[in-house]
mmCIF file of C-alpha atoms in Angstrom:
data_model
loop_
_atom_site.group_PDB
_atom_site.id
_atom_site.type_symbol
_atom_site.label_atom_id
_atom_site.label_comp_id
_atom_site.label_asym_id
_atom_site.label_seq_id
_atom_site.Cartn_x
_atom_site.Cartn_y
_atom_site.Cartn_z
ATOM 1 C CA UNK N 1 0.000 0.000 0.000
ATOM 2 C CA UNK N 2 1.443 3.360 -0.895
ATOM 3 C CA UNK N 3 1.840 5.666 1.766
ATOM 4 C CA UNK N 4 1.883 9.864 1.831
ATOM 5 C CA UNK N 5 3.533 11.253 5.690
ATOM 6 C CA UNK N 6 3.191 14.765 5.572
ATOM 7 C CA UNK N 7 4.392 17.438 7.971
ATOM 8 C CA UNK N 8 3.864 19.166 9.667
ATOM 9 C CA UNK N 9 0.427 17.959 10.495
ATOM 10 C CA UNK N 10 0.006 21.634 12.347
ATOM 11 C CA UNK N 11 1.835 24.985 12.017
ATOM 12 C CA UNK N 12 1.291 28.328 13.489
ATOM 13 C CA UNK N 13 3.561 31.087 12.545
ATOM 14 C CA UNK N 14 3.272 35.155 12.271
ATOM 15 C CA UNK N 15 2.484 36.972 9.520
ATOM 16 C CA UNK N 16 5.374 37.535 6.957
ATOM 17 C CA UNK N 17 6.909 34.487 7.746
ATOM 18 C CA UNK N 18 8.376 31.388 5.438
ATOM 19 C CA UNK N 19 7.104 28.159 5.923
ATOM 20 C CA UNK N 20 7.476 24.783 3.857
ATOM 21 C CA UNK N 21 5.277 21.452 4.315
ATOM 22 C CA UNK N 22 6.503 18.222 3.136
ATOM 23 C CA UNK N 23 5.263 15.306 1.822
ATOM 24 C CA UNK N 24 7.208 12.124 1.584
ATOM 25 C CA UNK N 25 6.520 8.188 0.365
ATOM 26 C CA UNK N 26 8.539 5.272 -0.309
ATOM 27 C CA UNK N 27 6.949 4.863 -3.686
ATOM 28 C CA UNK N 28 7.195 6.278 -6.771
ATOM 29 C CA UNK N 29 4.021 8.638 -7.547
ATOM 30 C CA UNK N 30 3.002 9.261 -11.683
ATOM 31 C CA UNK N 31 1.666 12.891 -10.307
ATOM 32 C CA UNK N 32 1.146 14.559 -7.283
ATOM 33 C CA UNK N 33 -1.494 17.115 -6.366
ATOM 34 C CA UNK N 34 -1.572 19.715 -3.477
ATOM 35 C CA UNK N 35 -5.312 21.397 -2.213
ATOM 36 C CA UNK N 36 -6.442 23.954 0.317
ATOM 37 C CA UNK N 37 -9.125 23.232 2.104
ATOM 38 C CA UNK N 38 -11.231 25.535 4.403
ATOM 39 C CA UNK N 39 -13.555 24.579 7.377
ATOM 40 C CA UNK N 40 -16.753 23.179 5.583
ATOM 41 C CA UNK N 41 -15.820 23.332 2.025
ATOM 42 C CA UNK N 42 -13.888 21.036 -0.516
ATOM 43 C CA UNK N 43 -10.617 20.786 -1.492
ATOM 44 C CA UNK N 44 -9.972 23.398 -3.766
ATOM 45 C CA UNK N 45 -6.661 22.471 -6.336
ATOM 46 C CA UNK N 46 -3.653 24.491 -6.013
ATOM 47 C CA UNK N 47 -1.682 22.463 -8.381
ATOM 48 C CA UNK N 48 -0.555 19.565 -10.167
ATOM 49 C CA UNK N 49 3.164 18.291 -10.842
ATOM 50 C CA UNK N 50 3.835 15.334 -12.995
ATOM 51 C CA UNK N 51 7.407 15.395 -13.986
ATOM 52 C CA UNK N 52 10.412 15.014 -11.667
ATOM 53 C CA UNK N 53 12.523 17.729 -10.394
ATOM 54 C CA UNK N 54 9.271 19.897 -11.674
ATOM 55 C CA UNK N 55 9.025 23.589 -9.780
ATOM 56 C CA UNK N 56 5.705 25.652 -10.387
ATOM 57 C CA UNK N 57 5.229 29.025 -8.784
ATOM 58 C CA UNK N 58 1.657 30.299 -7.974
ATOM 59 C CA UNK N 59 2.250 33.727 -6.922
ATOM 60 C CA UNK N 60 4.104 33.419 -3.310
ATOM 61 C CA UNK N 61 3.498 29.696 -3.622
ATOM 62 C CA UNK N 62 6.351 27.159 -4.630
ATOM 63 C CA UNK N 63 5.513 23.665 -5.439
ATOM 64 C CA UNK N 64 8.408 21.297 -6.167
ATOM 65 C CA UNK N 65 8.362 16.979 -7.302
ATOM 66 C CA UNK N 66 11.131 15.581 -6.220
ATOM 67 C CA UNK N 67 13.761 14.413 -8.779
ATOM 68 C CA UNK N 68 12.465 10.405 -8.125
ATOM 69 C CA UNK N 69 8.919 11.181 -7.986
ATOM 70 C CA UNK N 70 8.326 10.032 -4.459
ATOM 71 C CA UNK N 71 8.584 13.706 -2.491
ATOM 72 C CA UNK N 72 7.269 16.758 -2.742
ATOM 73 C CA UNK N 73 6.943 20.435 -1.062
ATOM 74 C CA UNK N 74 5.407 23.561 -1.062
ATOM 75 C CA UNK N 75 6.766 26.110 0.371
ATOM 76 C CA UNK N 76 5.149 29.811 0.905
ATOM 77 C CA UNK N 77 7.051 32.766 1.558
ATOM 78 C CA UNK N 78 5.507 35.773 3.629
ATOM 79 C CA UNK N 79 2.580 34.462 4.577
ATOM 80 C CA UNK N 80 -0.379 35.810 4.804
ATOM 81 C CA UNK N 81 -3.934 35.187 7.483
ATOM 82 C CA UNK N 82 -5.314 34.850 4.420
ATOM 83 C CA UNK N 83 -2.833 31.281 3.887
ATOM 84 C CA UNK N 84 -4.314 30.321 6.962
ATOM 85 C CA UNK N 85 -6.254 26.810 5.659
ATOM 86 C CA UNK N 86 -5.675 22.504 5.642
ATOM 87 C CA UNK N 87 -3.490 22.050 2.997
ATOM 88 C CA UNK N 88 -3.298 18.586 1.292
ATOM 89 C CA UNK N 89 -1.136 17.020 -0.633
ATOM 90 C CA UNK N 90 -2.606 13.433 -3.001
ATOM 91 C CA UNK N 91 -0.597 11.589 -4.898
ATOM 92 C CA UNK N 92 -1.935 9.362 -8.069
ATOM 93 C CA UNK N 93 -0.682 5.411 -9.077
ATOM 94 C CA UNK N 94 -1.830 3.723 -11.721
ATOM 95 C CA UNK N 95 -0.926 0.708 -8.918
ATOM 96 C CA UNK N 96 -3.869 1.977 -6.370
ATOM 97 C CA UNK N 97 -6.733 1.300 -8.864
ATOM 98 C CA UNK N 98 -7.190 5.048 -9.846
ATOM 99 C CA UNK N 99 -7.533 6.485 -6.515
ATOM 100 C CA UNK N 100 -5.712 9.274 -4.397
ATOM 101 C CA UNK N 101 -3.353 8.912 -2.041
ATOM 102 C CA UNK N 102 -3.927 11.584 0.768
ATOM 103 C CA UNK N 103 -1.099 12.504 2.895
ATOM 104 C CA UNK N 104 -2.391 13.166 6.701
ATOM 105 C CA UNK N 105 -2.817 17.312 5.758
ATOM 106 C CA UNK N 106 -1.245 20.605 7.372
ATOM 107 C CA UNK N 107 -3.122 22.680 9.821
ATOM 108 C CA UNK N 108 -2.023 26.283 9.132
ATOM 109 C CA UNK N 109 -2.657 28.928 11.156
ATOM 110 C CA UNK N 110 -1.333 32.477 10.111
ATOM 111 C CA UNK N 111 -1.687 35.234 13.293
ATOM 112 C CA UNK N 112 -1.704 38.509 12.090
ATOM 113 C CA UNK L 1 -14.228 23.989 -15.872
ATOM 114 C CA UNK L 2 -15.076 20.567 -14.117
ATOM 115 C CA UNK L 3 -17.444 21.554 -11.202
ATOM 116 C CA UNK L 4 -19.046 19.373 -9.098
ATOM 117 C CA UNK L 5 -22.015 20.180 -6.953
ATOM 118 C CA UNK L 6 -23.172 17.832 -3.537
ATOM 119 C CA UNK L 7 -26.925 18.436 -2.177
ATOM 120 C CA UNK L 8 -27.622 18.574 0.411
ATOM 121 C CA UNK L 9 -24.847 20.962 2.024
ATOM 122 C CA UNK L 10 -25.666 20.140 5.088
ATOM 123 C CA UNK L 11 -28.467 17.801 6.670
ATOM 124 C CA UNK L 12 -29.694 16.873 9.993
ATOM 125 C CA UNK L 13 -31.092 13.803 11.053
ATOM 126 C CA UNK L 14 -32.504 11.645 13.725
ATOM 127 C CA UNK L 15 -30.450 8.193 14.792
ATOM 128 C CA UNK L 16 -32.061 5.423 12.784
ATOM 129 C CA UNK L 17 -33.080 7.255 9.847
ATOM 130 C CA UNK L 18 -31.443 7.106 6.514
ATOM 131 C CA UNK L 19 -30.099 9.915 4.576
ATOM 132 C CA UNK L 20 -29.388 10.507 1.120
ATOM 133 C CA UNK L 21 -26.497 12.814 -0.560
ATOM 134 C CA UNK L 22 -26.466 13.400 -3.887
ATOM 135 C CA UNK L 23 -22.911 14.090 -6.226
ATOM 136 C CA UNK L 24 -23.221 15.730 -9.711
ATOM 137 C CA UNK L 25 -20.739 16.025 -12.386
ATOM 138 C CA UNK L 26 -22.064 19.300 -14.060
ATOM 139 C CA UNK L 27 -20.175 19.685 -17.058
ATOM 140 C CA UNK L 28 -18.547 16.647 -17.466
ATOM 141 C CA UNK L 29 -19.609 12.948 -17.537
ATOM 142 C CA UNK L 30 -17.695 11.039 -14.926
ATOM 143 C CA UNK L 31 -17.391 7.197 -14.995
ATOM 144 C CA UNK L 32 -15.550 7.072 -11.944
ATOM 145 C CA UNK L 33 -16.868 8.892 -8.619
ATOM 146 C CA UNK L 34 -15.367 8.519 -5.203
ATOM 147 C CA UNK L 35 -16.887 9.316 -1.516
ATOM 148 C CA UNK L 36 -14.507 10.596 1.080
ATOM 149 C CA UNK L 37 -15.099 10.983 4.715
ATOM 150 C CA UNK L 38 -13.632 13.919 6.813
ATOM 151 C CA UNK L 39 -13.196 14.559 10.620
ATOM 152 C CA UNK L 40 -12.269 17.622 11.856
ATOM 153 C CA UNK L 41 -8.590 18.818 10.817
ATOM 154 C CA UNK L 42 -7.895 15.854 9.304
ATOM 155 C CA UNK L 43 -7.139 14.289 5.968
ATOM 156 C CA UNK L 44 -9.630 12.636 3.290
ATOM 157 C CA UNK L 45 -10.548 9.330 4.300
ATOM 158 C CA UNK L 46 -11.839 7.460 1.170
ATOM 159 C CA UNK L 47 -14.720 5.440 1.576
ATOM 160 C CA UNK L 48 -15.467 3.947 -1.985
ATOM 161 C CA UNK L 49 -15.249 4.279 -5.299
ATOM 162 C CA UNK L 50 -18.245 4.101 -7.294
ATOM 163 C CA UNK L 51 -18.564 3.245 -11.289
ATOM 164 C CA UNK L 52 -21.562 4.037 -13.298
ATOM 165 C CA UNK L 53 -23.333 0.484 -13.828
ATOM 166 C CA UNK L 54 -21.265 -1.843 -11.409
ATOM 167 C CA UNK L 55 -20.887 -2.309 -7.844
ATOM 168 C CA UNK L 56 -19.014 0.413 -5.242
ATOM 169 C CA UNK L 57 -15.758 -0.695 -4.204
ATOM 170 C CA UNK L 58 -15.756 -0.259 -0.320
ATOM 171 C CA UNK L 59 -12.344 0.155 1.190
ATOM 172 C CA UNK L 60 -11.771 -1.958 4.194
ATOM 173 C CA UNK L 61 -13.229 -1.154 7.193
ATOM 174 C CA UNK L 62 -16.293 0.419 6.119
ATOM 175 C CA UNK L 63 -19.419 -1.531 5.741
ATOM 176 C CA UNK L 64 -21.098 -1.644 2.487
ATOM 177 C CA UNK L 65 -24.883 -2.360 4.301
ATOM 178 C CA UNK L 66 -24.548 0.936 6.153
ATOM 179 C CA UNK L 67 -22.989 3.422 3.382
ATOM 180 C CA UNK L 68 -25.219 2.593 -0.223
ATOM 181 C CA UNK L 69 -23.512 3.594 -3.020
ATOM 182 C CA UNK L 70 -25.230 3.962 -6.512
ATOM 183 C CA UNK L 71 -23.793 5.216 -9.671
ATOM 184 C CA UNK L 72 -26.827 5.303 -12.122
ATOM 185 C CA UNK L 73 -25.799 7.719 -14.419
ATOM 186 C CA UNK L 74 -22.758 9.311 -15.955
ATOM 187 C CA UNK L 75 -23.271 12.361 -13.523
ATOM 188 C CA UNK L 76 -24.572 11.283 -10.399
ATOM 189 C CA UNK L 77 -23.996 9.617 -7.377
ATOM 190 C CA UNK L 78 -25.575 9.382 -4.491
ATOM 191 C CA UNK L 79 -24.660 7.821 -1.036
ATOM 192 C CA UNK L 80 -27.214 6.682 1.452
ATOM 193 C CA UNK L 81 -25.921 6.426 5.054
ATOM 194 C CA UNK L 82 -28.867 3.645 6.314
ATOM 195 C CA UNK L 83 -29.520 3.581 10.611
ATOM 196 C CA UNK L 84 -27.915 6.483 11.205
ATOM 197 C CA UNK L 85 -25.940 7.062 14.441
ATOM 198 C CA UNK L 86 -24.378 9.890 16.227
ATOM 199 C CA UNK L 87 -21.107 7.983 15.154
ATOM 200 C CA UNK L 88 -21.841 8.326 11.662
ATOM 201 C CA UNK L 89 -21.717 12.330 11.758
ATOM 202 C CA UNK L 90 -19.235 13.838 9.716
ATOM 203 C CA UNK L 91 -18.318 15.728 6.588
ATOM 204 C CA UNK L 92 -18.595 13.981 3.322
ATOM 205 C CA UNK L 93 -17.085 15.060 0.363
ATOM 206 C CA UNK L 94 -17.382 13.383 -2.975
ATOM 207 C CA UNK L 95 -15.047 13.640 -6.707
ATOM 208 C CA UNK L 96 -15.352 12.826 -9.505
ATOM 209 C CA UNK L 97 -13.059 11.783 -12.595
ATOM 210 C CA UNK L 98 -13.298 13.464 -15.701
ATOM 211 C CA UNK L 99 -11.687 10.738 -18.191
ATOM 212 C CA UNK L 100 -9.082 8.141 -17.170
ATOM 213 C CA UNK L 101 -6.309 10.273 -15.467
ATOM 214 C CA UNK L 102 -6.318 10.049 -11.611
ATOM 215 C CA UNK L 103 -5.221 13.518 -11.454
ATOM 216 C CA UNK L 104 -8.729 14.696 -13.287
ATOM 217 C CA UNK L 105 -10.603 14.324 -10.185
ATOM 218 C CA UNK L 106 -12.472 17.452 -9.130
ATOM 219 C CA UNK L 107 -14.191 18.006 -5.435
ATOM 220 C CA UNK L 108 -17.355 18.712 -4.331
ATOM 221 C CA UNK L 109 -18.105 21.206 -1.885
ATOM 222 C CA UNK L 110 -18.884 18.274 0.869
ATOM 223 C CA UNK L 111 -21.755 17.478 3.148
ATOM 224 C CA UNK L 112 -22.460 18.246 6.672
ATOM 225 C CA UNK L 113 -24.125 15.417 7.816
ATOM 226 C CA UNK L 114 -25.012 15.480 11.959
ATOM 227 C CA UNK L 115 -27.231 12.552 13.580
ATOM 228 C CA UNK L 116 -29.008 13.678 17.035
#
């Protein structure tokens, strides 16, 4: 059974500070997704990396799949209580029947 | 876009009733749909994945009598949480796949389900 950790499961910081969450597995993953999620909504899609050693930037957002496809991170720089959300990350196997892999999520909390 | 729509948002109901939710692919036809289960500040738990025509595929642990999944069409899903019990409270959030990638699943906005 493939396997996502994820940490840290919570974070509080200040406003204006870095932070990075990490998502690890022993397996190799064919993409990897990362969400936000707020309290009584869905995940909403932040973005999807597919190819390893892949970076994408979404504004003060960096995603990054590692070079082996089995790790991945997001980091966000000056954050914002507006960042403050669960953030997921899923990974997808064509050995898991289709499904997603959900890593155990990040509790961030931003304080002004 | 791929949106995907859950009724009710939220729902109330008394132990030993059944409830139904509903999950709609609204511009898309989805083969594939999937229920998840959510506690607070934690992860997606999946419950099943459900294929238009066939059977639900239950992961272990959760019982198939209790949580009915049906897939009758190409853009809906419903699940019907039978004998409800205070236990069974919780968010549920469904997705659906839009063709055969496992990254072209797209979230509903979830389900607020609370048994008094």
């Amino acid at each position: 059974t493939q396997l996502l950790e994820q940490s840290p499961q919570f974070l509080s910081i200040q406003e204006g500070e870095n932070l990075t969450v990490y998502c690890n597995s022993s397996s190799v993953f064919s993409s990897l997704q990362w969400y936000r999620q707020e309290p009584g909504e869905g995940p909403v899609l932040l973005v999807t990396v597919v190819t390893g050693g892949e970076v994408k930037k979404l504004k003060r957002l960096t995603f990054q799949f590692g070079d082996a496809r089995k790790d991945s991170s997001l980091h966000i720089t000056a954050a914002q209580t507006g960042d403050t959300g669960l953030y997921l990350c899923a990974g997808g196997s064509g050995n898991q029947g289709g499904k997603l892999i959900f890593g155990q999520g990040t509790e961030l909390s931003v304080k002004p | 876009g791929a949106v995907v729509s859950q009724h009710p948002s939220w729902v109330i109901c008394k132990s030993g009733t059944s409830v139904k939710i509903e999950c709609r692919s609204l511009d898309f036809q989805a083969t594939t749909m999937f229920w998840y289960r959510q506690f607070p500040k934690q992860s997606l738990m999946l419950m099943a994945t459900s294929n238009e025509g066939s059977k639900a595929t239950y992961e272990q642990g959760v019982e198939k009598d209790k949580f009915l999944i049906n897939h009758a069409s190409l853009t809906l899903s419903t699940l019907t949480v039978t004998s409800a019990h205070p236990e069974d409270s919780s968010f549920y959030i469904c997705s659906a796949r839009r063709g055969a990638e496992i990254r072209e699943q797209y979230f509903g906005p979830g389900t607020r389900l609370t048994v008094t």
